[in-house]
CSV table of C-alpha atoms in Angstrom, one decimal:
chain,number,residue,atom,x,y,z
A,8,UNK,CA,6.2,32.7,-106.6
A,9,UNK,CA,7.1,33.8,-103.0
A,10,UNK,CA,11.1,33.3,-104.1
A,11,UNK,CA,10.8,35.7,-106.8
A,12,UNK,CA,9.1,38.7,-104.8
A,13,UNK,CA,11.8,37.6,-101.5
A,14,UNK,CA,14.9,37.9,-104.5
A,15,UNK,CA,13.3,41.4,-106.1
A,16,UNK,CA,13.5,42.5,-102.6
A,17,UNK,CA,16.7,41.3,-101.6
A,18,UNK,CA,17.8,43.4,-104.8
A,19,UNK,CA,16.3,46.2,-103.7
A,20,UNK,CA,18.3,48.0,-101.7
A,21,UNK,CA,21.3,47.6,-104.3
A,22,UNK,CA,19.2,49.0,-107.2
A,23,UNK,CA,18.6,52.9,-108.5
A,24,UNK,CA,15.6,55.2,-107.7
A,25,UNK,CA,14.0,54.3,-111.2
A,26,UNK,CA,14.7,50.5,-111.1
A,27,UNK,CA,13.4,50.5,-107.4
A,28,UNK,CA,10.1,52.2,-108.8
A,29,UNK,CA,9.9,49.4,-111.4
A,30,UNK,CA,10.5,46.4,-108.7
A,31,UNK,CA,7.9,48.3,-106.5
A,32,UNK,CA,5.3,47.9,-109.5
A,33,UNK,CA,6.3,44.2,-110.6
A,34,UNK,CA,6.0,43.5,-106.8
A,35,UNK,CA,2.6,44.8,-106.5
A,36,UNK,CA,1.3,42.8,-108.7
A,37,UNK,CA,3.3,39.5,-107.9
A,38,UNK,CA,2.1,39.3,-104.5
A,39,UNK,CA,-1.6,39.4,-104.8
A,40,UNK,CA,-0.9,36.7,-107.4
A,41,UNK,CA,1.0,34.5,-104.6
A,42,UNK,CA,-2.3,34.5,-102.3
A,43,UNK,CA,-4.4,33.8,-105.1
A,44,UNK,CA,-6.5,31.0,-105.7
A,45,UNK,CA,-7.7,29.5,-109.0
A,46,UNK,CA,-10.5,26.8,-109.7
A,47,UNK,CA,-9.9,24.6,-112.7
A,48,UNK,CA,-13.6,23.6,-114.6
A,49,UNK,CA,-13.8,20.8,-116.6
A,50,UNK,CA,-14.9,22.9,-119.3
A,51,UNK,CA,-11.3,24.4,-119.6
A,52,UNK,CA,-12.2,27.7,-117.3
A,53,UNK,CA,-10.1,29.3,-114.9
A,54,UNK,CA,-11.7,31.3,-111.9
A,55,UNK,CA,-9.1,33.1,-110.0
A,56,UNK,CA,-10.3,33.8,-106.4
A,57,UNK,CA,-11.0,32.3,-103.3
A,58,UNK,CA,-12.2,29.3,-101.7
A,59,UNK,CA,-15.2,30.0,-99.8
A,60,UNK,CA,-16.3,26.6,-98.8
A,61,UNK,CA,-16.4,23.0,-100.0
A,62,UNK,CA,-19.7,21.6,-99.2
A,63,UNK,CA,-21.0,17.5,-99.8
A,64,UNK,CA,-22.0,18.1,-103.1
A,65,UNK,CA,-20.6,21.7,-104.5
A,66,UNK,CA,-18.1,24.4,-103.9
A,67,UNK,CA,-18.4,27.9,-102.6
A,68,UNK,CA,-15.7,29.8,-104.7
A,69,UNK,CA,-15.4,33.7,-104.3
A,70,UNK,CA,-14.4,34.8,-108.1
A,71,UNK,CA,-12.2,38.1,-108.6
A,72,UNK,CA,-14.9,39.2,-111.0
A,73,UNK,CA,-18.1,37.6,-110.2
A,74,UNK,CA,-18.1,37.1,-106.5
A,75,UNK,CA,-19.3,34.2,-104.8
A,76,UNK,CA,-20.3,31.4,-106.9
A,77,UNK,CA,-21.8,27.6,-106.1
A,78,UNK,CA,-20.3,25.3,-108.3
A,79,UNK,CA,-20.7,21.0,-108.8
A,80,UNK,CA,-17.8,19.0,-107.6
A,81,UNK,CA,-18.5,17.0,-110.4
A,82,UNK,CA,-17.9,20.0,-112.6
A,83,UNK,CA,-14.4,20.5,-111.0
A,84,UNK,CA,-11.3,19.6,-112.4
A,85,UNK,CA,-9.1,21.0,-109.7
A,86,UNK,CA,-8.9,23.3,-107.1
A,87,UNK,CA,-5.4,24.9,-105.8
A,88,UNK,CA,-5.6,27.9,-102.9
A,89,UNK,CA,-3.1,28.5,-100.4
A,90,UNK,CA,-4.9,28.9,-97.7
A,91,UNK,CA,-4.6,26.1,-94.9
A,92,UNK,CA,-7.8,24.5,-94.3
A,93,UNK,CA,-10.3,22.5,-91.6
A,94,UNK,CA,-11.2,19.1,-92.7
A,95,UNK,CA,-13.4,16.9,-90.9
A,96,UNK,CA,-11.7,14.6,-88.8
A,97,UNK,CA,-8.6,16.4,-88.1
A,98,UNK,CA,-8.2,19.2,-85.4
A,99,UNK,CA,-5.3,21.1,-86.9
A,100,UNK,CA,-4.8,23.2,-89.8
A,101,UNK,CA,-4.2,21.2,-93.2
A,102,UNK,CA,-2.4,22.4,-96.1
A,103,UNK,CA,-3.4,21.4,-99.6
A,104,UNK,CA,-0.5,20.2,-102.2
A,105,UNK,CA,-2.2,19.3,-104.8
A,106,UNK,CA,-5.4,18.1,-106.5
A,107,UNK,CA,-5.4,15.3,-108.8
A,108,UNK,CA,-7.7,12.5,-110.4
A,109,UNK,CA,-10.5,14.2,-107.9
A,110,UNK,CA,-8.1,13.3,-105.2
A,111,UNK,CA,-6.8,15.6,-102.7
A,112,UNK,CA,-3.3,15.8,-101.4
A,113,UNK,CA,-3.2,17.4,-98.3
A,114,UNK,CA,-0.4,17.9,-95.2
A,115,UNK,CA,-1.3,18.6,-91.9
A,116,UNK,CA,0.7,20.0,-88.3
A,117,UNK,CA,2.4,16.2,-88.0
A,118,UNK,CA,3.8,16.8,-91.7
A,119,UNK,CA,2.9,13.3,-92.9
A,120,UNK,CA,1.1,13.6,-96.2
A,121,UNK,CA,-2.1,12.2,-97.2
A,122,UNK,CA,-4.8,11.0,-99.6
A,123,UNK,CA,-8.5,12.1,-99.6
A,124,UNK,CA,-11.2,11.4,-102.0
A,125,UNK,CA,-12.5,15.1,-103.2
A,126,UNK,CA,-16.0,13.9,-103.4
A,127,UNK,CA,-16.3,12.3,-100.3
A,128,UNK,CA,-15.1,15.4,-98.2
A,129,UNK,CA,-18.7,16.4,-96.3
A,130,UNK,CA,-17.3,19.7,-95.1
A,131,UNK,CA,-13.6,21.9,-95.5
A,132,UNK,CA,-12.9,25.4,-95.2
A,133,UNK,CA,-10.0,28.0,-94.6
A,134,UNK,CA,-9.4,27.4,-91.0
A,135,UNK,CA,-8.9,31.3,-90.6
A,136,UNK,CA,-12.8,31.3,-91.4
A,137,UNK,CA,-13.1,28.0,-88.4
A,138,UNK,CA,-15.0,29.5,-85.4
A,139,UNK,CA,-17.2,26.2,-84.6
A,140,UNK,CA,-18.6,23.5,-86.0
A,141,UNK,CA,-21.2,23.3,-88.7
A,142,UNK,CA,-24.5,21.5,-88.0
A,143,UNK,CA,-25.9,19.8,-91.2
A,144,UNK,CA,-29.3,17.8,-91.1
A,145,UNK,CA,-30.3,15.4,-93.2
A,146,UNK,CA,-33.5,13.0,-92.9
A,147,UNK,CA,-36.4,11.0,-94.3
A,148,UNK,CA,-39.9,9.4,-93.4
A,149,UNK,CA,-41.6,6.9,-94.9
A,150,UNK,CA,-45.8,5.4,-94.4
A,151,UNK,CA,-47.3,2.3,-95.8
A,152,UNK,CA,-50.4,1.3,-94.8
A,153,UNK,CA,-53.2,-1.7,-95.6
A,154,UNK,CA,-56.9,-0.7,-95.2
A,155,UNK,CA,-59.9,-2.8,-95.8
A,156,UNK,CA,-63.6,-2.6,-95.0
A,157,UNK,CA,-66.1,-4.8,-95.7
A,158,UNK,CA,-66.0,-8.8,-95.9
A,159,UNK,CA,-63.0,-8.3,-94.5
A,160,UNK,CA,-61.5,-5.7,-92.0
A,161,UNK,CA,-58.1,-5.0,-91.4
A,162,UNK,CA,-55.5,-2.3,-90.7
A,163,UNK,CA,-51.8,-2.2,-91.0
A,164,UNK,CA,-49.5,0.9,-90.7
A,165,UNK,CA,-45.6,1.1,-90.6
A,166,UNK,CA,-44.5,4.7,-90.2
A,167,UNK,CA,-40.8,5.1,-89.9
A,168,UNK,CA,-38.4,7.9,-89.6
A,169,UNK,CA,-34.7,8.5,-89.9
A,170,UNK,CA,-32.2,11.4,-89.1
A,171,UNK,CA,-28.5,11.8,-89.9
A,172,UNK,CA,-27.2,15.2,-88.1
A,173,UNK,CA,-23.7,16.3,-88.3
A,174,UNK,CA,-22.1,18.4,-86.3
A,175,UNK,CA,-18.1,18.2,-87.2
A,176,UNK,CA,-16.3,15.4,-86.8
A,177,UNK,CA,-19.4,13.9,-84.8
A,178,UNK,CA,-22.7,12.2,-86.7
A,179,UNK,CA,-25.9,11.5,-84.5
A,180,UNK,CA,-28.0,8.7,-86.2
A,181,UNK,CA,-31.5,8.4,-85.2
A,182,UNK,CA,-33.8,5.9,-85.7
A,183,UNK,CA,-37.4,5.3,-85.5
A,184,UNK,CA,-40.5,3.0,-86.2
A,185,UNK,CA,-44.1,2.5,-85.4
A,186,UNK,CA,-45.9,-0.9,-86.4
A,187,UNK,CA,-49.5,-1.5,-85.7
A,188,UNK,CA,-51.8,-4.8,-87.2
A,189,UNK,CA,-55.4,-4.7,-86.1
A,190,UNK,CA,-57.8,-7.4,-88.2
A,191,UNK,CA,-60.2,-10.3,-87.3
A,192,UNK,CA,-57.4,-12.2,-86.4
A,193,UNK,CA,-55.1,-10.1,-85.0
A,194,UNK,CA,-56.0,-7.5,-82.1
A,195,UNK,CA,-53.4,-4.5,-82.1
A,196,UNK,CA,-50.3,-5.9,-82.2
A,197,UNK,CA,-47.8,-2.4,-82.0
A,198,UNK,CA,-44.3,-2.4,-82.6
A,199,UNK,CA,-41.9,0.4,-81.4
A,200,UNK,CA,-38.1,1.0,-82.0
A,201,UNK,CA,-36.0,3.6,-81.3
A,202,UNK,CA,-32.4,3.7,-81.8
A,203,UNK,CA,-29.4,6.5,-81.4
A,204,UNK,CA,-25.8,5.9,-83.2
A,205,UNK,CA,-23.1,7.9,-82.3
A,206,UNK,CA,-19.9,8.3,-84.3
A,207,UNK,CA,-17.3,10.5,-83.8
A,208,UNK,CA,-15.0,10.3,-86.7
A,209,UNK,CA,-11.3,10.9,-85.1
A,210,UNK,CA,-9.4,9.8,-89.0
A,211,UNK,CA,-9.9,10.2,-92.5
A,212,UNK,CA,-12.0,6.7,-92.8
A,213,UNK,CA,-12.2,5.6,-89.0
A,214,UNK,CA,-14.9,6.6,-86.4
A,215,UNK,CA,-15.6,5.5,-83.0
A,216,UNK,CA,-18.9,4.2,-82.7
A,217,UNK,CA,-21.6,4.1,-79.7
A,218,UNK,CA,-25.2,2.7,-80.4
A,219,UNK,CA,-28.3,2.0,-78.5
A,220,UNK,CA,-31.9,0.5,-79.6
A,221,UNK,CA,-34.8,0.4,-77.5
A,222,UNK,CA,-38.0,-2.3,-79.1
A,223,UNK,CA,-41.8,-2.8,-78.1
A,224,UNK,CA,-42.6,-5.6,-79.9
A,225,UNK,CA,-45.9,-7.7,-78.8
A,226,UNK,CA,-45.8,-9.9,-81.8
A,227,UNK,CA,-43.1,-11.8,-80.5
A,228,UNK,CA,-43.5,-11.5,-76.5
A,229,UNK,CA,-41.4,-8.3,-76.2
A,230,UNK,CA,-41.8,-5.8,-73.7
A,231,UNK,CA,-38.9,-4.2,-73.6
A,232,UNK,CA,-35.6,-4.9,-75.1
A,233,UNK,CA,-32.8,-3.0,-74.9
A,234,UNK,CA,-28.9,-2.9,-76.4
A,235,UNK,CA,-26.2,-0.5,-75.7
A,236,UNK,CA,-22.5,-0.8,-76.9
A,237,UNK,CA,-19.4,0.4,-77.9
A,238,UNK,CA,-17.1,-0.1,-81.5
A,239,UNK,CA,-15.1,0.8,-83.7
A,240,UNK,CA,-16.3,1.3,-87.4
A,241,UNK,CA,-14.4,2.2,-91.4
A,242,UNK,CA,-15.6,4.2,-93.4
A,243,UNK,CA,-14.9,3.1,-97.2
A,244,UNK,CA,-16.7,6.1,-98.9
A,245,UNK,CA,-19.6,8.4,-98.0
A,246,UNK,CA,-20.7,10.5,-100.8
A,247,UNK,CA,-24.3,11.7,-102.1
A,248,UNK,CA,-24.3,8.9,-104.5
A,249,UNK,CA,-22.7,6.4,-102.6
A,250,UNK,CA,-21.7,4.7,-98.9
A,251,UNK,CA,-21.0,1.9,-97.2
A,252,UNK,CA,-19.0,1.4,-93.8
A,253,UNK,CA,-18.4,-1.8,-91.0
A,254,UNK,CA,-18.5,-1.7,-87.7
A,255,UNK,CA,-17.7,-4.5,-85.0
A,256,UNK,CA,-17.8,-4.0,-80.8
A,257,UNK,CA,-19.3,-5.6,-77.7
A,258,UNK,CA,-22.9,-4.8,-76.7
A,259,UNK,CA,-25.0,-5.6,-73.3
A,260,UNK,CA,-28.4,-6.4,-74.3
A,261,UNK,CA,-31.2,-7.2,-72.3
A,262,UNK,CA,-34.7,-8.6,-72.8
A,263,UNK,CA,-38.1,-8.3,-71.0
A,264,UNK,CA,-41.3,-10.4,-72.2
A,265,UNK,CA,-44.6,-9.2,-72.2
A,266,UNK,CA,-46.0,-12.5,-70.3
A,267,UNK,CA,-42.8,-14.1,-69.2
A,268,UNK,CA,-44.2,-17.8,-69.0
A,269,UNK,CA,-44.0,-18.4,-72.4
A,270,UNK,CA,-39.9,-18.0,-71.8
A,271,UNK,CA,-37.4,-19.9,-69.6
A,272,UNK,CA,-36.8,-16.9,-68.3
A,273,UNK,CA,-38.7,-13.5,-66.8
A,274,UNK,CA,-36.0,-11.5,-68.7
A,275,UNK,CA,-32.3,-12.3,-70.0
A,276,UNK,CA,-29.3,-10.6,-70.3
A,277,UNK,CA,-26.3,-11.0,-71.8
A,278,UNK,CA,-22.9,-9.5,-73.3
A,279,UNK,CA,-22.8,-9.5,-77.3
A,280,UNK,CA,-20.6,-9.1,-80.1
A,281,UNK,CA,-21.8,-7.5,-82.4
A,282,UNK,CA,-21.1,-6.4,-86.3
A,283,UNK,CA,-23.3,-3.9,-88.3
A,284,UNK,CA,-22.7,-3.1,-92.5
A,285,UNK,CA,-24.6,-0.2,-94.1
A,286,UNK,CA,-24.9,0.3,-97.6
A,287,UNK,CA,-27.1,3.1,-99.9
A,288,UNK,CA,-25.9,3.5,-103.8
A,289,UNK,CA,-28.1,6.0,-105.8
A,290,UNK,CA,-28.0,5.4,-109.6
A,291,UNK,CA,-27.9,8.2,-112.3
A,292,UNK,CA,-31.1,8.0,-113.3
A,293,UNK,CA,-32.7,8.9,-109.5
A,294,UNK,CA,-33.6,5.4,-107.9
A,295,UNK,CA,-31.8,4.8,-104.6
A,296,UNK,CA,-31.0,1.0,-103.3
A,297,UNK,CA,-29.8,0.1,-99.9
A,298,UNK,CA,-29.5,-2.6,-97.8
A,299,UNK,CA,-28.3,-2.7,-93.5
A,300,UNK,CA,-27.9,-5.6,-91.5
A,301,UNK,CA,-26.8,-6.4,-88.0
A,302,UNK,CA,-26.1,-9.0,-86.3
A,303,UNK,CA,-25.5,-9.9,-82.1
A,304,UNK,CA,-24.1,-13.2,-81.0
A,305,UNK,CA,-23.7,-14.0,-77.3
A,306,UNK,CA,-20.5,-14.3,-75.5
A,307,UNK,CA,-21.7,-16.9,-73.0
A,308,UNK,CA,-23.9,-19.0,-75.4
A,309,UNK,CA,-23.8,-20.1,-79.0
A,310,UNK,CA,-27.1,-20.5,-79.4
A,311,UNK,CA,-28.0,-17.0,-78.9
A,312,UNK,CA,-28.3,-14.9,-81.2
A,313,UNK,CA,-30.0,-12.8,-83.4
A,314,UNK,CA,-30.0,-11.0,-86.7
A,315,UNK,CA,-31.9,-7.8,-88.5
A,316,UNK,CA,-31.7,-7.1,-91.9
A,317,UNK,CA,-33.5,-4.2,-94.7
A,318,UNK,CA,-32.8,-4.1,-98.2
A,319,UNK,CA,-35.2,-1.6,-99.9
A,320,UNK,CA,-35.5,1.3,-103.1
A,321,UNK,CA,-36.3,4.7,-103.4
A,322,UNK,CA,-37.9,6.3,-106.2
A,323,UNK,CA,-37.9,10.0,-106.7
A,324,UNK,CA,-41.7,10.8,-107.9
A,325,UNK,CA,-41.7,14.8,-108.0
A,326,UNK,CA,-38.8,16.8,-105.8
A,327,UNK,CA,-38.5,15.3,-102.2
A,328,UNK,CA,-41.5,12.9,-102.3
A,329,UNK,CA,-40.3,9.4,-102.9
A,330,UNK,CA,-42.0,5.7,-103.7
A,331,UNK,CA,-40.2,3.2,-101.3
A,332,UNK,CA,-40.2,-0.8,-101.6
A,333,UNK,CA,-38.5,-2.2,-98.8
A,334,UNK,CA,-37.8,-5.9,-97.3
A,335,UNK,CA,-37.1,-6.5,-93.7
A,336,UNK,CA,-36.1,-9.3,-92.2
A,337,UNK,CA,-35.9,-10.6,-88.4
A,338,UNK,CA,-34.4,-13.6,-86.8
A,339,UNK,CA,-34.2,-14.8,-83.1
A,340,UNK,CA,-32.6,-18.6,-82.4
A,341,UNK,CA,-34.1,-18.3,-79.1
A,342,UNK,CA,-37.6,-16.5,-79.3
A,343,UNK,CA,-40.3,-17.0,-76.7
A,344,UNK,CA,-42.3,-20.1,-77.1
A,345,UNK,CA,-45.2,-20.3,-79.5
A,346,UNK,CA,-43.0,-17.7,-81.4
A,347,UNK,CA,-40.9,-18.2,-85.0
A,348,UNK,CA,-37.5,-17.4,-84.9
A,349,UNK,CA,-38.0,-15.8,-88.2
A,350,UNK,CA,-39.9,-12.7,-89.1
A,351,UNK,CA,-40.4,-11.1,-92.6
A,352,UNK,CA,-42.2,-8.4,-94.0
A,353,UNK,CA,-42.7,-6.3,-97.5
A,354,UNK,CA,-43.6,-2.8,-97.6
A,355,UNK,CA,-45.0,-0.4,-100.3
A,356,UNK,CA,-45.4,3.3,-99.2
A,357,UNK,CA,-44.3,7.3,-100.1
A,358,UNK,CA,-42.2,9.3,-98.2
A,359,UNK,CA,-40.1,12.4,-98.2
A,360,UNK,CA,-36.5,13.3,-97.9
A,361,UNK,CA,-34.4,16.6,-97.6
């Protein structure tokens, strides 16, 4: 398109008054063409306009005619603009060849070209419109609880919470969870965790991780423990429907026990390896499954090491208030004495997510 208004003006100066007047017109309307956008539905429409914003889940598009419009990715059977554009995980401007199959073709400053997934893109707009960094928060909390009175007294609660806020091309992860059993038997036992990932995605499917976890657990002789450590994680696909990514590194982890003769040791700590796996898949009909694991293996012995493990579904019951049936599981090849290496539990309980 740009060669054909560059040769009617090349022409120009060769051509008579009333040609020049007719090249003038043709060119007027050529060149607004040029910068034009258009979004392809898969109901065989054509928008003409421009792109606004491409969000997780839909498209901002500014129609000629109807202004700005949201539309579904899923809905979306292409999208061509000329506009260079921001994409999370790369700095410079990007330029987008083509889009096809729901995949995007895109070439950035270096000029190598490259592949990205059109529904797995979180965040891209016209880097002219780029002035920082947009800040998206997602989140849930969950509650379960066992009450009874009577012939038998006993109270359980497990409250967790969990955010996931984006800022860029850097995700903050955080983590939290309150246990508490009180019975006949059992005397307020509390459990607290909190934990803090950090990835900073510098590719399309490779981040750089950093995560931390702090646990109170007096079930199993646990004062304090806490882990810090640095990896590298991939990124196979994170969508609204789908995700799942590794990551390995090295952590320092170190334990303090609540009554420290029940352990060889007052406290321990050691260097660990360490590999983590998340997984959530969401099926059409609304129920969401998802399973995490992670597991720490010493460097200096082969005997230490421990493993943690949830596997759980969540039901939609009216808009943001879920059912969730979770399993977790816990295991320590050295725990204090008098204590299991394994731990499991079941929970039952609503919860809300935005």
């Amino acid at each position: 398109m740009f060669s054909v208004v560059s040769r009617l003006f090349s022409s120009f100066c060769f051509t008579a008054p009333p040609a020049r007047n007719a090249l003038f017109a043709v060119a007027a309307l050529v060149a607004p063409l040029a910068d034009a956008g258009v979004l392809s539905l898969t109901n065989g429409d054509r928008v003409h306009g421009e792109l606004v914003v491409v969000e997780r889940d839909h498209v901002v598009w500014k129609s000629e005619t109807f202004g700005d419009i949201t539309v579904e990715k899923s809905k979306i059977l292409s999208l061509e603009t000329d506009k260079d554009l921001k994409i999370a995980g790369r700095e410079e401007p990007c330029a987008l060849a083509g889009h096809r199959r729901q995949q995007w073709e895109l070439y950035c400053d270096e000029g190598s070209g490259w592949v990205m997934d059109f529904p797995a893109i979180d965040h891209a707009e016209p880097y002219i419109n780029f002035v920082g960094d947009p800040i998206i928060f997602r989140g849930n909390v969950a509650a379960s609880g066992v009450f009874e009175d009577g012939n038998r007294e006993r109270e359980d609660w497990d409250v967790s919470a969990n955010f996931d806020v984006r800022n860029g091309d850097f995700h903050h992860l955080i983590g939290t969870q309150y246990q508490n059993q009180n019975s006949a038997d059992v005397t307020n036992l509390e459990k607290y965790r909190l934990s803090y990932d950090l990835r900073w995605i510098f590719a399309e499917k490779w981040f750089a991780a950093g995560n931390s976890a702090f646990l109170h657990e007096e079930a199993r002789n646990i004062d304090l423990s806490s882990t810090m450590g640095l990896g590298l994680g991939y990124l196979f696909f994170d969508t609204d429907k789908s995700a799942f990514s590794i990551q390995g590194g090295v952590n320092s982890l170190r334990e303090d026990f609540i009554d420290p003769s029940l352990n060889d040791k007052s406290g321990k700590r050691y260097a660990a390896g360490r590999t983590a796996w998340d997984f959530r898949y969401k099926f059409d009909l609304g129920p969401e499954v998802y399973y995490n694991q992670e597991l720490l293996q010493s460097l200096d012995s082969s005997e230490d090491y421990q493993s943690n493990a949830e596997i759980g579904v969540r039901t939609p019951l009216v808009k943001g208030i879920l059912m969730e049936v979770k399993y977790a599981w816990q295991y320590d090849n050295t725990p204090s004495l008098e204590s299991a290496k394994e731990d499991t539990k079941m929970t039952v309980g609503v919860g809300y997510s935005w």
